[in-house]
Coordinates of C-alpha atoms and ligand atoms in Angstrom, one line a residue:
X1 CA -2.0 11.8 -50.5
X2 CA -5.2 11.9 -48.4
X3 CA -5.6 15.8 -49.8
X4 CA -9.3 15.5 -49.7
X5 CA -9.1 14.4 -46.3
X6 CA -6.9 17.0 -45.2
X7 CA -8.8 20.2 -47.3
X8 CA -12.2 18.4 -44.9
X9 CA -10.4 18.4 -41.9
X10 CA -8.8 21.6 -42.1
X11 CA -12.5 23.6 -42.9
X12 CA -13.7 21.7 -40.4
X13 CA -11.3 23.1 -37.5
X14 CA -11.7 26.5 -39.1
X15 CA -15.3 26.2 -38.0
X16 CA -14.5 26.4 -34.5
X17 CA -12.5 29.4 -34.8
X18 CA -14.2 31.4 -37.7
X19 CA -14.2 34.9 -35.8
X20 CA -10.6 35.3 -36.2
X21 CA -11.0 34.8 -40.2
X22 CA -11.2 37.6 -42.6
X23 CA -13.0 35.8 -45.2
X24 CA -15.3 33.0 -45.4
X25 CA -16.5 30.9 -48.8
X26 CA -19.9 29.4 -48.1
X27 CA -20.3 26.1 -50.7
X28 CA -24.0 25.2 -50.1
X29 CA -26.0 22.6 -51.4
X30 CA -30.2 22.0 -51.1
X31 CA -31.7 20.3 -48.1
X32 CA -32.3 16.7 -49.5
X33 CA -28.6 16.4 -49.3
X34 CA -28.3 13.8 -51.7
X35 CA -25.1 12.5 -53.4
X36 CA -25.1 15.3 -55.8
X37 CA -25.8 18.3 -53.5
X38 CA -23.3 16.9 -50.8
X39 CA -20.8 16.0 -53.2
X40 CA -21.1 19.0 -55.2
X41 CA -21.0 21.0 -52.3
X42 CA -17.2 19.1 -51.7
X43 CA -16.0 19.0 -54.9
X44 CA -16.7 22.6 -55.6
X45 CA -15.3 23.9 -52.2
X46 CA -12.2 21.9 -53.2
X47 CA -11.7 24.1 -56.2
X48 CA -12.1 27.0 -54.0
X49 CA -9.9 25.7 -51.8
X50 CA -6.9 25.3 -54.3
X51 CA -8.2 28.4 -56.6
X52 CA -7.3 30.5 -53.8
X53 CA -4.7 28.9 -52.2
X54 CA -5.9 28.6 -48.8
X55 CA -3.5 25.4 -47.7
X56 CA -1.7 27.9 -46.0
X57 CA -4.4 30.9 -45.1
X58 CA -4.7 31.9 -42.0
X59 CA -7.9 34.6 -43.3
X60 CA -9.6 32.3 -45.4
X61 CA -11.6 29.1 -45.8
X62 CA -13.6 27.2 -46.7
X63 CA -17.4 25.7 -45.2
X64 CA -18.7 23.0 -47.6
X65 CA -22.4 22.3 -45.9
X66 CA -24.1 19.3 -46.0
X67 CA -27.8 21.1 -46.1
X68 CA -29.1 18.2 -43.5
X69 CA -28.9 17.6 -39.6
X70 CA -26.0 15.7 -38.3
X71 CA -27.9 13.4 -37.3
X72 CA -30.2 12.7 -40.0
X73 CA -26.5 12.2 -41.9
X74 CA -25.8 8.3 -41.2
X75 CA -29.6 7.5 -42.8
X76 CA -27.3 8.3 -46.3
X77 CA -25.7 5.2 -46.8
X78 CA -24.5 5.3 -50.4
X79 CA -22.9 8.9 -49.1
X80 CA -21.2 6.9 -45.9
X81 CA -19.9 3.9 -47.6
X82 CA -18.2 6.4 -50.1
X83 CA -16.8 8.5 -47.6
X84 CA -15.8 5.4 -45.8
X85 CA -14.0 4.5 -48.9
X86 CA -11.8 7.4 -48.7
X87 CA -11.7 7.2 -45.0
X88 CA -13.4 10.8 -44.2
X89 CA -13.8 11.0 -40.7
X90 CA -17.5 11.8 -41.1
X91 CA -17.7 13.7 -37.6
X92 CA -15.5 16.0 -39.9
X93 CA -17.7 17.0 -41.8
X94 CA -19.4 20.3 -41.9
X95 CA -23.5 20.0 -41.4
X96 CA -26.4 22.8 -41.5
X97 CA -26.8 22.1 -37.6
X98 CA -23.2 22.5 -37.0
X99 CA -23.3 26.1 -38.2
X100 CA -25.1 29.1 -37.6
X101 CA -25.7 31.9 -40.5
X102 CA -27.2 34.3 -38.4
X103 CA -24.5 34.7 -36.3
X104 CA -22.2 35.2 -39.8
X105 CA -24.3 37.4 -41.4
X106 CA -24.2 39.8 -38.1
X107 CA -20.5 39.4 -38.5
X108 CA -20.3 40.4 -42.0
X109 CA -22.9 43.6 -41.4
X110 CA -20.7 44.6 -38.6
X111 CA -17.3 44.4 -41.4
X112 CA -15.8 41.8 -39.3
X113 CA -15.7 39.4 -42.1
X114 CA -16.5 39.1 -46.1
X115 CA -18.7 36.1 -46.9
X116 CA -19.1 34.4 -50.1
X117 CA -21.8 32.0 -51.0
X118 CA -22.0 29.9 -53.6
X119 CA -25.1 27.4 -54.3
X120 CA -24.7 24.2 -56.2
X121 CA -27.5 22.1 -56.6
X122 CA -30.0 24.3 -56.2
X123 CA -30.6 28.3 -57.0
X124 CA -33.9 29.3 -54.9
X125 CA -32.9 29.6 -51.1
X126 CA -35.0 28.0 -48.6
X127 CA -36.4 29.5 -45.7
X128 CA -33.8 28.2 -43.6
X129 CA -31.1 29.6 -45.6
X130 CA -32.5 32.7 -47.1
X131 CA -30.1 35.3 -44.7
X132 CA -27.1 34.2 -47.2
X133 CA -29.1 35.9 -50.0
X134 CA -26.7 39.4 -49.8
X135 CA -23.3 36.5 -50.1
X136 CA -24.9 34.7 -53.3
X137 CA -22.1 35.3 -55.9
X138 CA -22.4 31.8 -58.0
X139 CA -24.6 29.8 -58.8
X140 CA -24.5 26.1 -60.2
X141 CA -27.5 24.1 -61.4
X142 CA -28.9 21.7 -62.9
X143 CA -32.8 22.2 -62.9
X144 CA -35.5 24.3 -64.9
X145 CA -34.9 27.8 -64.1
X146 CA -37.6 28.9 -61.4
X147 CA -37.9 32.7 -62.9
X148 CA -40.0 33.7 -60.1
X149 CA -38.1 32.7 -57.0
X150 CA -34.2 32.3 -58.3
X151 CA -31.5 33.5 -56.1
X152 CA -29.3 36.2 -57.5
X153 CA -25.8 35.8 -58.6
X154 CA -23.8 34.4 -61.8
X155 CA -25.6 31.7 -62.8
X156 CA -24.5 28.6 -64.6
X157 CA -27.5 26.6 -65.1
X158 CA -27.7 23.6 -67.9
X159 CA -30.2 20.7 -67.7
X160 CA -27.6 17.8 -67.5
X161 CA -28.3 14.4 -65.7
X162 CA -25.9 15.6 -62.4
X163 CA -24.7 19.1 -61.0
X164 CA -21.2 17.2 -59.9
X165 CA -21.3 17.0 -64.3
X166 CA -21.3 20.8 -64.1
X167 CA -18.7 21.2 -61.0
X168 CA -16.7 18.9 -62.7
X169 CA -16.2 20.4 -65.9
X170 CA -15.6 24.1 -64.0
X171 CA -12.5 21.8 -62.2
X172 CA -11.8 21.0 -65.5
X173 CA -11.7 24.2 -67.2
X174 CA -9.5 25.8 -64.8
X175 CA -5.9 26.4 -65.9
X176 CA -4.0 24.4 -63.5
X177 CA -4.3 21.1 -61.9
X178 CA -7.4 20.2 -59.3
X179 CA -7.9 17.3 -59.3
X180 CA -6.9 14.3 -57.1
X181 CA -8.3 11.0 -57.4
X182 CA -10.5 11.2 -54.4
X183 CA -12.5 14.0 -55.8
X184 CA -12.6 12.5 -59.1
X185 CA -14.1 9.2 -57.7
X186 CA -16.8 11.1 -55.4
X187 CA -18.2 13.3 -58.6
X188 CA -17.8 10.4 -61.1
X189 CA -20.0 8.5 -58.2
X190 CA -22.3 11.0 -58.4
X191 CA -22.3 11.3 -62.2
X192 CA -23.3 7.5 -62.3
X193 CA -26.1 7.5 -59.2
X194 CA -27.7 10.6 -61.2
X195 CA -27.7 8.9 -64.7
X196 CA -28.7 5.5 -63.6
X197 CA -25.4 4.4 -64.6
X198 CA -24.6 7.1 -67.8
X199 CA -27.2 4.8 -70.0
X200 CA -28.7 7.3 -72.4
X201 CA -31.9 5.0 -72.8
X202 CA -32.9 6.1 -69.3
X203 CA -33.8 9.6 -70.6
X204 CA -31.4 11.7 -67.4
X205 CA -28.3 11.3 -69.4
X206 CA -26.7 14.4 -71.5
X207 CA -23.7 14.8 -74.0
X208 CA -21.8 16.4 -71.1
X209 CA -22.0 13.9 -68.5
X210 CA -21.0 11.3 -70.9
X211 CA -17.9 13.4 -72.1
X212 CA -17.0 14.6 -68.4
X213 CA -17.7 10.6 -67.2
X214 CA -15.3 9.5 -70.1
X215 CA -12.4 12.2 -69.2
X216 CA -12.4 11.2 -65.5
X217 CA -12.3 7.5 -66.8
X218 CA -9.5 7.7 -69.2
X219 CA -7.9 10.5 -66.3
X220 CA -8.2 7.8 -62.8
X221 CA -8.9 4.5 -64.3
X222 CA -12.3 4.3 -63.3
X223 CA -14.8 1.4 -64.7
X224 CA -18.3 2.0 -63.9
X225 CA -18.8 -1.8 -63.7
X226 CA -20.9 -2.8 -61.1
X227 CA -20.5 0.9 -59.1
X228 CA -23.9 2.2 -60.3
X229 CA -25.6 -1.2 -59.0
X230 CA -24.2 -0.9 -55.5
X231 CA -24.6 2.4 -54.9
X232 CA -27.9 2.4 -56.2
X233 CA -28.8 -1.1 -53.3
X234 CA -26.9 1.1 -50.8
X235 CA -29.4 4.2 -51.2
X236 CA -32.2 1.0 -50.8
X237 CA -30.4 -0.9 -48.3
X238 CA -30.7 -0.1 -44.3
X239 CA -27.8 -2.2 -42.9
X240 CA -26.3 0.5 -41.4
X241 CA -28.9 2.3 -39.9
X242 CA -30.5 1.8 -36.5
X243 CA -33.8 0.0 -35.9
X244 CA -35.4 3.2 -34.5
X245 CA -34.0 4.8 -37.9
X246 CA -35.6 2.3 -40.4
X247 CA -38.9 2.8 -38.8
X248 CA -38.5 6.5 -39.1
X249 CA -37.2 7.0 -42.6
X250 CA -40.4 6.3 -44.4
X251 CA -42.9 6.9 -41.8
X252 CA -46.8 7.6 -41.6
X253 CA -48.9 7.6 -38.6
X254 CA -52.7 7.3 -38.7
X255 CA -54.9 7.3 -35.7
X256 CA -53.2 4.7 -33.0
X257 CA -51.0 2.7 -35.8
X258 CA -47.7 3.7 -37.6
X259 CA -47.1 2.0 -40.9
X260 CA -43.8 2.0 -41.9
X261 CA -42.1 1.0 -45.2
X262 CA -38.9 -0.7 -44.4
X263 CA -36.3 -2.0 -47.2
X264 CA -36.3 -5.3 -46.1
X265 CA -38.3 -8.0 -45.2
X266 CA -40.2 -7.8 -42.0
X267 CA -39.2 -11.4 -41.7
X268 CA -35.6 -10.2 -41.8
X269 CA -36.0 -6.6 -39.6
X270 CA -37.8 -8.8 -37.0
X271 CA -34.5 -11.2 -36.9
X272 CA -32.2 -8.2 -35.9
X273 CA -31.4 -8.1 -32.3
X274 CA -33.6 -5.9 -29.9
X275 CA -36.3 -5.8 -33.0
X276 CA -38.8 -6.4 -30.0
X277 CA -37.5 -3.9 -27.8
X278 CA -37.5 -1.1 -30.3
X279 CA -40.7 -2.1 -31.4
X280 CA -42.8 -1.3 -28.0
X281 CA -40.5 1.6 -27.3
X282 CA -41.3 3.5 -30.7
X283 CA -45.1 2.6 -29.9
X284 CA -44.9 4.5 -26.3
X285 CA -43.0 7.6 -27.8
X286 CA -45.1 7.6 -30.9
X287 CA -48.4 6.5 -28.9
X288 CA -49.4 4.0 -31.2
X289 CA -50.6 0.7 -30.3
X290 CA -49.7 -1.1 -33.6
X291 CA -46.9 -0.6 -35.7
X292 CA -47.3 -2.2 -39.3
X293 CA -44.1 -2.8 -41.5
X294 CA -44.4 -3.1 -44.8
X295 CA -40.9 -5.3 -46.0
X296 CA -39.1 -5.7 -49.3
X297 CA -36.1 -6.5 -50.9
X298 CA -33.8 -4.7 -52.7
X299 CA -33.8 -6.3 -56.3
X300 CA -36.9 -8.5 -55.7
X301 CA -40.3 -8.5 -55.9
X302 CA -40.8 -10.5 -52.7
X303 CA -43.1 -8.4 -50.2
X304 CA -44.2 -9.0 -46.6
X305 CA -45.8 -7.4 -43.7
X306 CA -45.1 -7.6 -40.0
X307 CA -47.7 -6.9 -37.8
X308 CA -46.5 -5.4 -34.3
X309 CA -49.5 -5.2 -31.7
X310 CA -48.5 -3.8 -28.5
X311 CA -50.6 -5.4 -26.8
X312 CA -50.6 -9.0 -25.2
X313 CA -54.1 -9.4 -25.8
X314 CA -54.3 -12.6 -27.4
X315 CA -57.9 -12.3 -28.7
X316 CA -57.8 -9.6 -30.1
X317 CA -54.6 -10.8 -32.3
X318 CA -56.1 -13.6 -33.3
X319 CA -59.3 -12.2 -34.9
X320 CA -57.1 -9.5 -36.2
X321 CA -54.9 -12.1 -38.1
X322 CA -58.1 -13.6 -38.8
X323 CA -59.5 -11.1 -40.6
X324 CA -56.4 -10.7 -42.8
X325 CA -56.8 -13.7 -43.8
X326 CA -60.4 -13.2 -44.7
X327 CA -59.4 -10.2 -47.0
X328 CA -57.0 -13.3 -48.9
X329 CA -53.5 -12.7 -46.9
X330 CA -51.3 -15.5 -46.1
X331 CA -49.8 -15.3 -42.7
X332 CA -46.5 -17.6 -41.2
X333 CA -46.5 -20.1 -38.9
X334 CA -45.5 -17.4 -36.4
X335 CA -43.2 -17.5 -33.7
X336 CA -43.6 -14.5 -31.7
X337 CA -46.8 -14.0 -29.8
X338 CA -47.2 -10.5 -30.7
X339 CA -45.7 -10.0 -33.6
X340 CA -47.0 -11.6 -36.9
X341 CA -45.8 -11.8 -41.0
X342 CA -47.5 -11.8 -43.6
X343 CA -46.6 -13.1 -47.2
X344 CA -47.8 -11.5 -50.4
X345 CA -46.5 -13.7 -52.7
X346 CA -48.9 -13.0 -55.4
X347 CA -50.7 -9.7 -54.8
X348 CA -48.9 -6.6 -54.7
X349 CA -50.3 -4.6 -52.1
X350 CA -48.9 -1.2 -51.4
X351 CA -49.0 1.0 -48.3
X352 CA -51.7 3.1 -50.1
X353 CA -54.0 -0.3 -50.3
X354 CA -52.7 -1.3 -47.2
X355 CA -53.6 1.6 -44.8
X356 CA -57.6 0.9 -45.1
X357 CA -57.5 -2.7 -44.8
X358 CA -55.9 -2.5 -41.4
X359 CA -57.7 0.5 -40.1
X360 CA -61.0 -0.8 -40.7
X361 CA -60.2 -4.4 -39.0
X362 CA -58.5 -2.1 -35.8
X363 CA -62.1 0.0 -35.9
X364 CA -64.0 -3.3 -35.8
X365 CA -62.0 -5.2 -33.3
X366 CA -60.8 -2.3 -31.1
X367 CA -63.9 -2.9 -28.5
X368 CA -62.1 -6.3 -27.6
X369 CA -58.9 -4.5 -26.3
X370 CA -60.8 -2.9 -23.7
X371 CA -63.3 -5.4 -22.9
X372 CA -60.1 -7.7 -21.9
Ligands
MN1 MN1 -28.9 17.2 -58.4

């Protein structure tokens, strides 16, 4: 019961007292730290974990990394709401920030400890990450073979849909029992997200993802249902994260106005308590003196754009809204002096098409911000 939890927790406290360790297994996945390189990462430290009997150790562990910043962490929602799920205490797990390599590798040159690495998810090292290259002893995969740049180290490298496919099936191969269902739910998660939902007519699905996707079924029960649909509107969906973290996520600045692409309507984002607030504070730390949000919805081809003008300026809105309309955009009866929405109901505009439309109205206009 709760072993996942437990194996997490444990490698987790380990982390704070790692000198008095003899031997350290590194589990790492690649820096995008999607579902399959942070589950991967889990899953396979798991076997490790059992493999080598380290319940008890008190020389070895474990360090399954998330290759991301803490911080940037809660942004992964499909990853939270499945770790939620399971109830893993996310602060327990183990992030690139909340560890420092160099400080290992100096270890292991002066023989304090042995490190082993092993990279799922990836096989070229990034910068970042390139001092474990003397630990690399494994490596899983599940991309085209860079021949120039790969890491060394046994290599296991097939072009299925997910790399959890490939961790899976070394769980499976093993000669004694694994598996619990927590780990079985995270990887066959994982299997589905990377398959678009194991349909073969999508072109990422192989033989071996549908046979290790059938085994874990028949194994744990599972029914991929509706999973694959809510995890995919979970890696679309922003519910959980904060205002100032939607407007960073998909971010591109140019000259004095940041236009942002936001998963939900601009009607809806501007709805959300302190919406205002965070608006004209991310203008002053950015130095911007529009923000632009360009809205949809998950599973919809409704589109909108907000229009933030920090400014009060009421002018220069007005012509600016004018103009919009000029170039064919339909605005809403608004309700906030400074912030305005815009409807495309028919033309699909996208940030691209969007970007040099508003910059040349701000270049026109901007005389009347200072002439006020
Ligand atoms: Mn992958």
């Amino acid at each position: 019961m709760a072993e996942l939890r437990t194996f997490l927790e444990k490698c987790y406290a380990d982390l704070n007292q790692w000198r008095s360790l003899r031997e350290i297994y590194i589990v790492l996945g690649n820096e995008s730290c999607d579902l399959d390189s942070a589950v991967s990462a889990i899953a396979y430290g798991f076997l490790l974990f059992k493999k080598n009997e380290l319940e008890n150790s008190m020389n070895q562990t474990v360090f399954p990394v998330l290759n991301v910043d803490r911080k940037h962490f809660p942004m992964r929602l499909e990853h939270c709401y499945l770790m939620n799920q399971l109830d893993i205490n996310l602060e327990k797990l183990i992030f690139r920030s909340d560890i420092n390599f160099e400080e290992l590798i100096e270890a292991v040159n002066d023989m304090k400890i042995t490190v082993k690495t092993y990279l799922v998810d990836h096989h070229v090292l990034s910068r970042n990450d390139d001092i474990l290259r003397q630990t690399v002893c494994r490596i899983f995969d599940h991309r085209t073979l860079d021949e120039k740049n790969f890491c060394p180290g046994e290599l296991r490298i097939e072009p299925v849909g997910s790399c959890a496919t490939i961790i899976s099936d070394e769980i499976f191969k093993e000669d004694f029992e694994i598996w619990n269902k927590d780990i079985a739910y995270l990887v066959y998660c994982t299997i589905l997200m990377d398959t678009k939902g194991l349909r073969p007519k999508k072109g990422k699905t192989t033989a071996l993802d549908m046979e290790i996707a059938s085994k874990l079924e028949r194994k744990f029960g599972f029914n991929k249902s509706n999973l694959y649909d809510k995890l995919k509107d979970l890696r679309c969906s922003t519910c959980h994260l904060t205002i100032d973290e939607m407007l960073i996520k998909d971010l591109k600045c140019s000259g004095s106005i940041a236009f942002s692409r936001i998963h939900v309507l601009a009607e809806t984002f501007i709805a959300k308590d302190c919406a205002m607030d965070s608006l004209k504070e991310f203008c002053s730390k950015k130095k911007v003196s529009m923000i632009i949000l360009i809205g949809s919805e998950a599973n919809s081809k409704m589109k909108d754009m907000g229009l933030f003008f920090d400014t009060n300026n009421e002018r220069f809105i007005r012509k600016f809204c004018q103009k919009l309309r000029e170039n064919g955009m339909r605005d809403l009866p608004n309700i906030l002096e400074n912030f305005v929405v815009f409807k495309f109901e028919f033309q699909k505009l996208t940030r691209k098409e969007i970007i040099p439309i508003i910059l040349n109205i701000y270049e026109e206009l901007k005389t009347e911000l200072t002439s006020h």
